[in-house]
Coordinates of C-alpha atoms in Angstrom, one line a residue:
Chain A
M7 CA 91.9 96.3 123.2
T8 CA 93.8 93.2 124.0
T9 CA 91.1 90.5 124.3
D10 CA 92.4 87.1 123.5
L11 CA 90.7 85.6 120.5
P12 CA 91.4 81.9 120.5
M13 CA 91.9 80.4 117.1
P14 CA 89.1 78.0 116.1
R15 CA 90.2 74.4 116.5
V16 CA 89.3 71.2 114.7
G17 CA 87.6 70.0 118.0
A18 CA 88.5 67.5 120.7
G19 CA 86.4 64.7 119.1
Q20 CA 88.4 64.8 116.0
A21 CA 91.5 63.4 117.7
A22 CA 89.6 60.4 118.9
A23 CA 87.6 59.9 115.7
P24 CA 87.8 56.4 114.2
K25 CA 89.1 55.9 110.7
P26 CA 85.8 55.7 108.8
M27 CA 84.7 58.9 110.5
R28 CA 87.9 60.6 109.5
L29 CA 87.4 59.5 106.0
V30 CA 84.0 61.2 105.9
L31 CA 85.3 64.3 107.5
N32 CA 88.2 64.6 105.1
W33 CA 85.9 63.9 102.2
G34 CA 83.6 66.7 103.2
R35 CA 86.4 69.1 103.8
R36 CA 88.3 68.5 100.5
Y37 CA 85.2 69.3 98.4
S38 CA 84.2 72.5 100.2
L39 CA 87.3 74.6 100.1
W40 CA 86.2 78.2 100.6
V41 CA 89.0 80.1 98.9
F42 CA 90.4 83.5 99.8
N43 CA 92.1 84.9 96.8
F44 CA 95.2 86.9 97.7
G45 CA 95.4 88.4 94.3
L46 CA 98.5 90.5 94.0
A47 CA 99.7 90.6 90.4
C48 CA 99.4 89.0 86.9
C49 CA 98.6 85.6 88.3
A50 CA 95.4 87.0 89.9
I51 CA 94.0 87.4 86.4
E52 CA 94.7 83.8 85.6
F53 CA 93.0 82.9 88.9
I54 CA 89.9 84.8 87.8
A55 CA 90.1 83.0 84.5
A56 CA 90.2 79.7 86.3
S57 CA 87.0 80.7 88.2
M58 CA 85.2 81.6 84.9
A59 CA 83.0 79.5 82.7
R60 CA 85.7 77.8 80.6
H61 CA 87.8 76.4 83.5
D62 CA 85.4 76.7 86.3
F63 CA 87.0 75.5 89.5
I64 CA 83.7 75.6 91.4
R65 CA 83.0 72.1 90.0
L66 CA 86.0 70.9 92.1
G67 CA 84.4 72.3 95.2
V68 CA 86.5 75.4 95.4
I69 CA 84.1 78.3 96.3
P70 CA 85.5 81.7 95.6
F71 CA 82.9 83.6 97.7
A72 CA 84.5 83.7 101.1
P73 CA 83.6 87.1 102.5
G74 CA 87.0 87.3 104.1
P75 CA 89.9 85.4 105.5
R76 CA 88.0 84.6 108.7
Q77 CA 85.6 82.3 106.8
A78 CA 88.1 80.8 104.4
D79 CA 89.8 77.4 104.3
L80 CA 92.2 77.9 101.5
M81 CA 94.3 80.9 100.6
V82 CA 95.7 81.2 97.1
V83 CA 98.6 83.6 97.0
S84 CA 98.7 84.7 93.4
G85 CA 101.3 87.2 92.5
T86 CA 104.5 88.9 93.7
V87 CA 104.7 89.3 97.4
T88 CA 106.7 92.4 98.1
D89 CA 108.4 93.2 101.4
K90 CA 105.9 96.0 101.9
M91 CA 103.0 93.6 101.4
A92 CA 104.4 90.8 103.5
P93 CA 103.0 91.9 106.9
A94 CA 99.5 92.0 105.4
V95 CA 99.9 88.5 103.9
R96 CA 100.9 87.2 107.3
R97 CA 98.2 89.0 109.1
L98 CA 95.4 87.7 106.9
Y99 CA 96.9 84.2 107.1
D100 CA 96.7 84.5 110.9
Q101 CA 93.1 85.4 110.7
M102 CA 92.1 82.3 108.9
P103 CA 90.7 79.5 111.1
E104 CA 92.4 76.1 111.2
P105 CA 92.6 73.8 109.4
K106 CA 93.9 76.1 106.7
Y107 CA 95.7 75.5 103.5
V108 CA 97.8 77.6 101.2
I109 CA 98.4 77.3 97.5
S110 CA 101.3 79.4 96.1
F111 CA 100.3 80.2 92.6
G112 CA 103.0 81.4 90.2
A113 CA 106.7 81.8 90.1
C114 CA 106.7 85.1 92.0
S115 CA 105.1 83.7 95.1
N116 CA 107.0 80.4 94.8
S117 CA 110.4 81.9 94.7
G118 CA 110.4 85.5 93.5
G119 CA 110.3 84.5 89.9
P120 CA 111.6 87.0 87.4
Y121 CA 112.1 89.4 90.3
W122 CA 114.4 87.0 92.1
D123 CA 117.1 89.6 92.4
S124 CA 114.9 92.6 93.2
Y125 CA 115.6 94.6 96.4
C126 CA 112.0 94.7 97.4
V127 CA 110.5 91.4 96.5
T128 CA 110.0 88.6 99.1
K129 CA 111.7 85.5 97.7
G130 CA 108.8 83.3 98.0
V131 CA 105.7 83.4 100.2
D132 CA 106.9 80.3 102.1
Q133 CA 109.2 82.6 104.0
L134 CA 106.1 84.0 105.6
I135 CA 103.5 81.2 105.8
P136 CA 103.6 77.4 105.3
V137 CA 102.7 76.5 101.7
D138 CA 100.9 73.2 100.9
V139 CA 101.0 73.2 97.1
Y140 CA 103.2 75.1 94.7
V141 CA 101.9 75.8 91.2
P142 CA 104.8 76.7 88.8
G143 CA 104.4 79.0 85.9
C144 CA 104.7 82.7 85.0
P145 CA 101.8 83.0 85.1
P146 CA 100.5 79.4 85.3
R147 CA 97.7 78.3 83.1
P148 CA 94.3 78.0 84.7
E149 CA 94.6 74.2 84.2
A150 CA 97.7 74.3 86.4
L151 CA 95.7 75.7 89.2
L152 CA 93.1 73.0 88.7
Q153 CA 95.9 70.4 89.0
G154 CA 97.2 72.2 92.1
I155 CA 93.7 72.0 93.7
L156 CA 93.5 68.3 92.9
V157 CA 96.9 67.7 94.5
L158 CA 95.7 69.6 97.6
Q159 CA 92.6 67.6 97.8
Q160 CA 94.6 64.4 97.7
Q161 CA 96.7 65.7 100.5
I162 CA 93.6 66.5 102.5
A163 CA 92.1 63.1 101.9
Q164 CA 95.2 61.4 103.4
E165 CA 95.3 63.7 106.3
K166 CA 95.1 62.5 109.8
L167 CA 93.8 65.7 111.3
Q168 CA 94.7 65.9 114.9
T169 CA 96.0 68.9 116.8
K170 CA 99.2 66.9 117.3
S171 CA 99.7 66.1 113.6
L172 CA 98.8 69.6 112.7
R173 CA 101.6 70.8 115.0
G174 CA 103.9 68.4 113.2
R175 CA 102.9 69.7 109.8
L176 CA 102.8 73.3 110.5
G177 CA 105.6 73.4 113.1
P178 CA 105.6 76.6 115.1
Y179 CA 102.7 78.0 113.1
A180 CA 100.0 75.8 114.6
G181 CA 98.4 75.9 118.0
R182 CA 99.4 79.5 118.5
R183 CA 96.8 81.8 120.0
A184 CA 96.4 85.0 118.0
S185 CA 95.1 87.9 120.0
A186 CA 93.0 90.8 118.7
A187 CA 96.1 93.0 119.3
E188 CA 98.2 90.7 117.2
V189 CA 96.1 91.1 114.1
S190 CA 96.3 94.8 114.3
R191 CA 100.0 95.0 115.1
P192 CA 102.3 97.0 112.9
L193 CA 105.1 94.5 112.4
V194 CA 105.3 90.7 112.4
A195 CA 107.8 89.0 114.8
P196 CA 109.2 85.7 113.6
P197 CA 107.4 82.7 115.0
E198 CA 108.8 81.2 118.2
Q199 CA 110.4 77.7 117.9
T200 CA 108.4 75.4 120.1
T201 CA 110.1 72.1 119.4
Chain B
M14 CA 78.5 118.2 90.5
P15 CA 76.6 120.7 92.7
E16 CA 76.8 119.8 96.4
R17 CA 73.5 118.7 97.7
E18 CA 72.8 117.9 101.3
L19 CA 69.7 116.9 103.0
T20 CA 69.6 116.9 106.7
V21 CA 66.7 115.4 108.5
G22 CA 66.5 115.2 112.2
V23 CA 64.3 115.5 115.2
G24 CA 65.1 117.9 117.9
A25 CA 68.4 119.7 117.7
G26 CA 68.7 119.6 114.0
G27 CA 71.4 117.8 112.0
L28 CA 73.5 115.0 113.1
A29 CA 76.8 116.0 114.5
T30 CA 79.5 114.3 112.5
A31 CA 83.2 114.0 113.2
D32 CA 85.9 113.3 110.6
M33 CA 86.6 109.6 110.2
V34 CA 89.6 108.2 108.5
L35 CA 88.8 105.1 106.4
N36 CA 91.4 102.8 105.0
I37 CA 90.6 101.1 101.8
G38 CA 93.1 98.3 101.0
P39 CA 95.7 97.3 100.5
Q40 CA 93.9 94.0 100.1
H41 CA 90.4 95.0 99.1
P42 CA 88.3 93.4 96.4
A43 CA 87.3 96.8 94.8
T44 CA 90.9 97.9 94.2
H45 CA 91.7 94.8 92.0
G46 CA 95.1 94.7 93.3
V47 CA 96.9 96.1 96.2
L48 CA 96.2 99.9 96.0
R49 CA 95.6 101.5 99.3
L50 CA 93.5 104.6 99.7
R51 CA 93.3 106.7 102.9
I52 CA 90.0 108.5 102.9
T53 CA 88.9 111.2 105.3
L54 CA 85.2 111.3 105.7
D55 CA 82.7 113.8 107.0
G56 CA 79.6 111.8 107.3
E57 CA 79.5 110.0 104.0
R58 CA 81.1 112.8 102.1
I59 CA 84.8 112.4 101.2
K60 CA 86.9 115.3 102.4
A61 CA 90.3 114.1 101.4
A62 CA 91.7 111.0 99.7
E63 CA 95.3 109.9 99.5
P64 CA 96.3 107.0 97.3
I65 CA 99.2 105.1 99.0
V66 CA 101.1 103.3 96.4
G67 CA 104.1 101.0 96.6
Y68 CA 102.6 97.7 97.8
M69 CA 103.4 96.2 94.4
H70 CA 106.7 97.9 93.9
R71 CA 109.0 95.3 92.4
G72 CA 111.9 97.4 91.4
A73 CA 111.7 96.8 87.7
E74 CA 113.6 99.9 86.7
K75 CA 116.6 98.9 88.8
L76 CA 116.4 95.3 87.5
F77 CA 116.5 96.7 83.9
E78 CA 120.0 97.8 84.7
V79 CA 121.3 94.3 85.3
R80 CA 119.5 92.7 82.4
D81 CA 120.9 92.8 78.9
Y82 CA 118.8 94.2 76.1
R83 CA 117.2 90.9 75.1
Q84 CA 116.2 90.2 78.7
I85 CA 114.6 93.5 79.6
L86 CA 111.6 92.5 77.4
V87 CA 110.7 90.0 80.1
L88 CA 110.3 92.6 82.7
A89 CA 108.8 95.2 80.4
N90 CA 106.1 92.6 79.8
R91 CA 105.2 92.3 83.4
H92 CA 104.7 95.8 84.9
D93 CA 101.4 96.2 83.2
W94 CA 100.2 92.7 83.0
L95 CA 97.1 93.5 81.0
S96 CA 99.0 95.3 78.2
A97 CA 102.0 92.9 78.1
F98 CA 102.6 93.0 74.4
S99 CA 102.2 96.8 74.0
S100 CA 104.8 97.3 76.8
E101 CA 107.3 94.9 75.4
I102 CA 107.0 96.5 72.0
G103 CA 107.8 99.9 73.4
A104 CA 111.0 98.6 75.0
A105 CA 112.0 96.9 71.7
L106 CA 111.2 100.1 69.7
I107 CA 113.4 102.3 71.8
V108 CA 116.3 99.9 71.6
E109 CA 115.9 99.6 67.9
R110 CA 115.7 103.3 67.4
M111 CA 119.0 103.8 69.3
L112 CA 120.6 101.1 67.4
G113 CA 119.3 102.5 64.1
M114 CA 117.9 99.1 63.3
D115 CA 115.4 98.6 60.5
V116 CA 112.6 96.1 61.3
P117 CA 111.2 94.0 58.4
E118 CA 107.8 95.3 57.2
R119 CA 106.1 92.0 57.9
A120 CA 107.2 92.1 61.5
T121 CA 105.9 95.7 62.0
W122 CA 102.5 94.7 60.7
V123 CA 102.4 91.6 62.9
R124 CA 103.4 93.7 65.9
T125 CA 100.7 96.1 65.2
L126 CA 98.1 93.3 64.9
L127 CA 99.2 91.8 68.2
A128 CA 99.3 95.1 70.0
E129 CA 95.7 95.8 68.9
L130 CA 94.5 92.4 70.0
N131 CA 96.2 93.0 73.3
R132 CA 94.3 96.3 73.6
V133 CA 91.1 94.4 73.1
L134 CA 92.1 91.9 75.8
N135 CA 92.9 94.6 78.2
H136 CA 89.7 96.5 77.6
L137 CA 87.6 93.4 77.9
M138 CA 89.1 92.8 81.3
F139 CA 88.0 96.2 82.5
L140 CA 84.6 95.9 80.8
G141 CA 84.1 92.8 82.9
S142 CA 85.6 93.9 86.2
Y143 CA 84.1 97.4 86.4
P144 CA 80.5 96.2 86.4
L145 CA 81.5 93.6 88.9
E146 CA 82.7 96.3 91.2
L147 CA 79.4 98.1 90.7
G148 CA 77.5 94.9 91.7
A149 CA 76.7 93.4 88.2
I150 CA 78.1 89.9 88.2
T151 CA 77.0 88.8 84.7
P152 CA 79.1 90.9 82.3
I153 CA 82.4 89.5 83.5
F154 CA 81.4 86.0 82.2
Y155 CA 80.7 87.5 78.8
A156 CA 84.0 89.5 78.8
F157 CA 86.0 86.4 79.7
R158 CA 84.3 84.3 77.1
E159 CA 85.6 86.8 74.5
R160 CA 89.0 87.0 76.2
E161 CA 89.4 83.2 76.0
E162 CA 88.6 83.3 72.4
L163 CA 91.3 85.9 71.6
Q164 CA 93.8 84.5 74.1
A165 CA 93.6 81.2 72.2
V166 CA 95.0 82.8 69.0
M167 CA 97.5 84.8 70.9
E168 CA 98.7 81.7 72.7
E169 CA 99.0 79.8 69.4
V170 CA 101.4 82.3 68.1
A171 CA 103.3 83.2 71.3
G172 CA 102.9 80.3 73.6
G173 CA 101.7 82.5 76.5
R174 CA 98.3 83.5 77.6
M175 CA 99.3 86.8 79.2
H176 CA 103.0 87.4 78.9
Y177 CA 103.6 86.8 75.3
M178 CA 107.3 87.6 75.0
F179 CA 106.9 87.3 71.3
G180 CA 108.6 90.5 70.4
R181 CA 112.4 90.6 70.0
I182 CA 114.8 93.4 69.4
G183 CA 114.7 93.7 65.6
G184 CA 111.4 91.9 65.0
L185 CA 109.6 88.9 66.3
R186 CA 110.6 85.5 67.7
D187 CA 109.1 83.3 65.0
D188 CA 107.1 83.6 61.9
L189 CA 103.3 83.1 62.1
P190 CA 102.0 79.5 62.2
M191 CA 100.4 78.1 59.1
G192 CA 96.8 79.1 58.8
W193 CA 96.9 81.4 61.8
T194 CA 95.6 84.5 60.0
G195 CA 92.4 82.6 59.2
R196 CA 91.9 81.6 62.8
V197 CA 92.5 85.2 64.0
R198 CA 89.9 86.4 61.5
E199 CA 87.4 83.8 62.8
A200 CA 88.1 84.9 66.4
I201 CA 87.7 88.6 65.6
D202 CA 84.4 87.9 63.8
A203 CA 83.1 85.9 66.7
V204 CA 84.0 88.6 69.2
R205 CA 82.5 91.3 67.0
R206 CA 79.3 89.3 66.6
R207 CA 78.9 88.7 70.3
L208 CA 80.0 92.1 71.5
P209 CA 76.5 93.7 71.3
D210 CA 75.5 91.3 74.1
L211 CA 78.1 92.7 76.4
E212 CA 77.4 96.3 75.2
N213 CA 73.7 96.1 76.0
M214 CA 74.4 94.8 79.4
L215 CA 76.7 97.8 80.1
V216 CA 75.6 101.0 78.5
G217 CA 72.1 99.8 77.9
N218 CA 71.7 99.1 81.6
E219 CA 69.6 101.6 83.5
I220 CA 71.2 100.8 86.9
L221 CA 74.7 101.1 85.6
Q222 CA 73.8 104.4 84.0
A223 CA 72.4 105.6 87.3
R224 CA 75.5 104.7 89.1
T225 CA 77.9 106.3 86.7
R226 CA 76.3 109.2 84.8
G227 CA 77.5 112.5 86.2
V228 CA 79.7 110.8 88.8
G229 CA 83.4 111.6 89.1
I230 CA 83.6 114.3 86.4
L231 CA 87.2 115.0 85.4
D232 CA 87.9 118.3 83.7
P233 CA 90.6 118.8 81.0
K234 CA 92.6 121.2 83.3
T235 CA 93.1 118.5 85.9
I236 CA 94.0 116.0 83.3
A237 CA 96.7 118.3 82.0
A238 CA 97.9 119.0 85.5
Y239 CA 98.3 115.4 86.4
G240 CA 99.4 114.0 83.1
V241 CA 96.4 111.8 82.8
S242 CA 96.3 110.0 79.5
G243 CA 94.7 107.2 77.5
P244 CA 90.9 106.5 77.5
I245 CA 90.4 108.4 80.7
A246 CA 91.7 111.6 79.2
R247 CA 89.8 111.1 76.0
A248 CA 86.6 110.6 77.9
S249 CA 86.9 114.3 79.0
G250 CA 87.4 115.5 75.5
V251 CA 91.2 115.6 75.5
D252 CA 91.9 114.5 72.0
V253 CA 95.3 112.9 72.3
D254 CA 96.3 109.5 70.9
L255 CA 99.9 108.7 70.3
R256 CA 98.9 106.3 67.6
R257 CA 97.7 109.2 65.5
D258 CA 99.8 112.1 66.9
Q259 CA 103.2 110.4 67.2
P260 CA 102.8 107.3 65.0
Y261 CA 104.9 104.3 65.6
L262 CA 104.7 100.7 64.2
A263 CA 102.3 100.9 61.3
Y264 CA 99.9 103.4 62.8
D265 CA 100.7 106.3 60.5
E266 CA 99.1 104.3 57.6
L267 CA 96.2 103.0 59.7
F268 CA 95.4 106.5 61.1
A269 CA 95.8 108.2 57.8
P270 CA 92.7 109.9 56.3
G271 CA 90.4 107.1 55.0
G272 CA 92.1 104.5 57.2
P273 CA 90.3 102.4 59.7
G274 CA 91.9 104.2 62.7
R275 CA 90.0 106.9 64.6
V276 CA 90.4 108.4 68.0
V277 CA 87.4 107.8 70.3
T278 CA 86.5 110.8 72.5
R279 CA 83.7 111.8 74.7
E280 CA 82.9 115.2 76.3
A281 CA 81.2 114.3 79.5
G282 CA 84.2 113.2 81.5
D283 CA 82.2 111.1 83.9
C284 CA 82.4 107.4 84.7
L285 CA 80.0 106.5 82.0
A286 CA 81.9 108.4 79.4
R287 CA 85.1 106.5 80.4
L288 CA 83.3 103.2 80.0
E289 CA 81.9 104.2 76.7
V290 CA 85.3 105.2 75.4
L291 CA 86.6 101.8 76.4
L292 CA 83.7 100.0 74.6
E293 CA 84.1 101.9 71.4
Q294 CA 87.9 101.5 71.4
V295 CA 87.3 97.7 71.3
H296 CA 85.4 98.2 68.1
V297 CA 88.1 100.4 66.6
S298 CA 90.9 98.0 67.7
L299 CA 89.1 95.1 66.1
E300 CA 88.8 97.1 62.9
L301 CA 92.5 97.9 63.0
A302 CA 93.4 94.3 63.7
Q303 CA 91.4 93.3 60.6
A304 CA 93.1 95.8 58.5
C305 CA 96.5 94.5 59.7
L306 CA 95.4 90.9 58.9
E307 CA 94.6 91.9 55.3
R308 CA 97.9 93.7 55.0
I309 CA 99.9 90.7 56.3
E310 CA 98.1 88.4 53.9
S311 CA 98.8 90.7 50.9
L312 CA 102.4 91.1 52.0
G313 CA 103.1 87.5 51.7
P314 CA 105.9 85.6 53.3
G315 CA 109.1 87.4 54.3
P316 CA 111.6 87.8 57.1
V317 CA 110.2 88.7 60.6
N318 CA 113.4 89.5 62.4
V319 CA 117.0 90.5 61.8
K320 CA 120.1 88.7 62.9
L321 CA 121.5 90.2 66.0
P322 CA 125.1 90.2 67.1
K323 CA 126.1 87.9 69.8
V324 CA 126.6 90.8 72.3
L325 CA 124.1 93.5 71.7
K326 CA 125.5 96.9 72.7
V327 CA 123.5 100.1 72.3
P328 CA 125.6 103.1 71.4
E329 CA 126.0 105.9 73.9
G330 CA 123.2 108.3 74.2
A331 CA 119.7 108.9 75.5
D332 CA 116.4 108.7 73.9
Y333 CA 112.7 108.7 74.9
L334 CA 109.9 106.9 73.2
A335 CA 106.3 106.8 74.3
T336 CA 103.6 104.4 73.0
E337 CA 99.9 104.5 73.3
N338 CA 99.3 101.6 75.6
P339 CA 95.7 100.5 76.3
L340 CA 95.7 102.5 79.5
G341 CA 97.6 105.6 78.3
F342 CA 101.1 106.8 77.6
N343 CA 103.8 104.3 78.2
G344 CA 107.2 105.9 77.9
Y345 CA 110.7 104.5 78.1
Y346 CA 113.6 106.9 78.7
L347 CA 116.8 104.9 77.8
V348 CA 120.2 106.1 78.8
S349 CA 123.0 104.0 77.4
R350 CA 126.7 104.2 78.1
G351 CA 127.6 101.7 75.4
D352 CA 127.3 98.7 77.6
K353 CA 125.2 95.6 77.0
T354 CA 122.8 96.7 79.7
P355 CA 121.0 100.0 80.0
W356 CA 122.6 102.5 82.3
R357 CA 119.2 103.7 83.2
L358 CA 115.8 102.8 81.8
K359 CA 113.1 105.1 83.2
L360 CA 109.6 103.9 82.9
R361 CA 106.7 106.3 82.5
S362 CA 103.6 104.3 83.1
A363 CA 100.1 105.3 82.5
S364 CA 98.4 104.1 85.6
F365 CA 100.7 106.0 88.0
N366 CA 99.4 109.4 86.7
N367 CA 95.9 108.1 86.3
V368 CA 95.7 107.0 90.0
Q369 CA 97.3 110.2 91.4
V370 CA 94.3 112.2 90.1
L371 CA 92.1 110.5 92.6
S372 CA 93.4 112.8 95.3
T373 CA 91.6 115.7 93.6
L374 CA 88.8 113.8 92.0
L375 CA 87.5 112.1 95.1
P376 CA 87.0 115.0 97.6
G377 CA 83.5 116.2 97.5
T378 CA 82.0 113.0 96.3
L379 CA 80.1 110.4 98.4
L380 CA 81.7 107.3 99.7
A381 CA 79.1 105.2 97.9
D382 CA 80.4 106.6 94.6
M383 CA 84.0 106.0 95.6
V384 CA 84.1 102.5 94.1
A385 CA 82.5 103.6 90.9
I386 CA 85.1 106.3 90.5
L387 CA 88.0 104.2 91.5
G388 CA 87.0 101.4 89.1
S389 CA 86.5 103.9 86.2
M390 CA 90.2 105.0 86.4
F391 CA 91.1 101.6 84.8
F392 CA 94.4 101.1 86.4
V393 CA 96.7 98.2 86.9
V394 CA 98.5 98.2 90.2
G395 CA 101.7 96.8 88.7
D396 CA 101.7 99.7 86.3
V397 CA 101.3 102.1 89.2
D398 CA 104.1 100.7 91.3
K399 CA 106.4 99.3 88.6

C-alpha cells in the first residue's frame, strides 16, 4: 500500500491571521500539550514521577493521555536512544501531526550521557529529530521537567506559526509529506536538504 | 491450566482461523520500556512467543573495561535503574573482595539499610505499575506517594533520587547527615502505616484476583531451566534468597535465627502469587531497615570509608559475586590483569533470565492474559539489555 497520507497542517488561515488572533491561538496551544512519552530508560521513571500527585504537570496543561503519536503535540524523549531504537524514534516522530514539539529529557537523550563512548548508543536524539528544549540531568528531577515545559510554553507563546516560519525552524524536517509506506519502512534515509 | 475451548457457530461449525503474527513493542505502554515480543496467535490463543531484546543495549560491559574501578559504579548504577543502590554495592563488594579490603562496620550497616530501602522503592514501583497495566489506575498514585516519602530521605543522604552513587570502593562517600536516622524512622513508620491502603487495593481487589489467579503458572522445573530468580522464583516455591543462603553485607546477622529477616515464598506460582511475594517483601524489607537503623544508632559514630590509593589497581585474578537484587540474582564476574580498569566485568542480571522464560510461559495462554503475565515478570528493560 503506497497511499499518500499528507501530514496535517496548521491551516491556510493561520498564515494570514492577525496578531491578536495569533496570540489567542498560541495561548490555546501552549496550555493543551498532549504529550507522548517516549519512555526509554531511567528518565521515564522520573517522567512518571512528574505526572504523579506531588509534581503533577497536568496543572501546566500537559496531558499524558495521548493514545498515540498521531494525536500528540509534544514528544518527551526520556532515556537512552540506542542505534537499534533510533528508527522507531524517527518513525513515531514522523507520525505526529504538525505543529509538534520535542523535549529531550535527560543526559542520555541530550548527548549520550554516561554512555557517551558506547558503541551502540546514539549520541543525542537531536541527531534524529529536531529538539526544542533540552532538560539536563541524570536523571533530571521532576522539577526540571516542569521548568522545561515552562520554557517550551514561552517559546510557543512567541511563535509566529506559519508554514514558512515552520520551515525555517525545522529546516528539512517540515513540509515533508510522509507516506503510509514511509512509516512502515525498515530504514530511515537522511532528510533531503531543501534550502 | 487445562485448555478450555468453546466454539459457537452457525452452519459449518467453528470459525476457521489462521496463524497471525502480532508484534508487541518495542514502544508499547504495557512493556514499560522497550521490550519487543513477537507473538504467534491462533485465534486468541498464543502459539509461540519470542522476546526480542536489545533495544536498550547500551554496552555497559564493554564500557566497564574503559572505566577505572571508582568509575564503574556509575554504570553499575544504571543498568537496573530501579535497583540502583543494590547494583552499585555488588560492584563495590567484588572489587573490595579482590583487593582484600575491610570495610568499616558502620559503612556495612548503612549499606544494608540503603539496599533495603532501595528494595522497597523498587517493589513499590511494580506494585503501582502492575495494576496500571491491568487497568487499575489508582494504586500507582498510592505507590508513588510512598516512593516520594522514601526518595526524600535517600536524596538527603545521597543527593540523587534514583541513581545514588553513594557507595564507594571501601565504604561510602560521606557520613550520614545529622538527625538523618530519625527522619528515616519517620518515613518508614509513615510508609508502614499507609501500606494497608495499597495492599487492600491490590490483593483485596476482586477484579485483580480474577485477572491474576491461576494465570501464568510457572513451575519450579522451568525456573531451574531458565535460571529465573528473585521474587518470581520464590512465588513458585523455590526457596532461594542470597541474603540468607550466601550472606553478604550484614545479612548473616539479620537472617540469623531470631532475626527480622525471613524469605517470603508462595506455592501457587501464578501472577497473584508473584504480586503477593512482592507485597510481603516490602514489609520484610522495612523491618530489616528498622533493624539496621537501631544497629547504626547503637554503633555510634565511626569511619564510613577507607582511604584509597591514588591509583586503584586490583590484583590479577578472577572472582564472581552475586547479590540478591530486588529483581533476582545480580552477579558480577570480574577478571583483572592488574590494571586500573577491569579486563572483563561480566554482568549477570536478573531480568534477562526472567524475561527469557516468557517464550515457554506464554504459549497456550490467551492474548488477553498476555499483559497480566508480562507485567508479573517484574523486569527492567535496562537490566535485560545491559
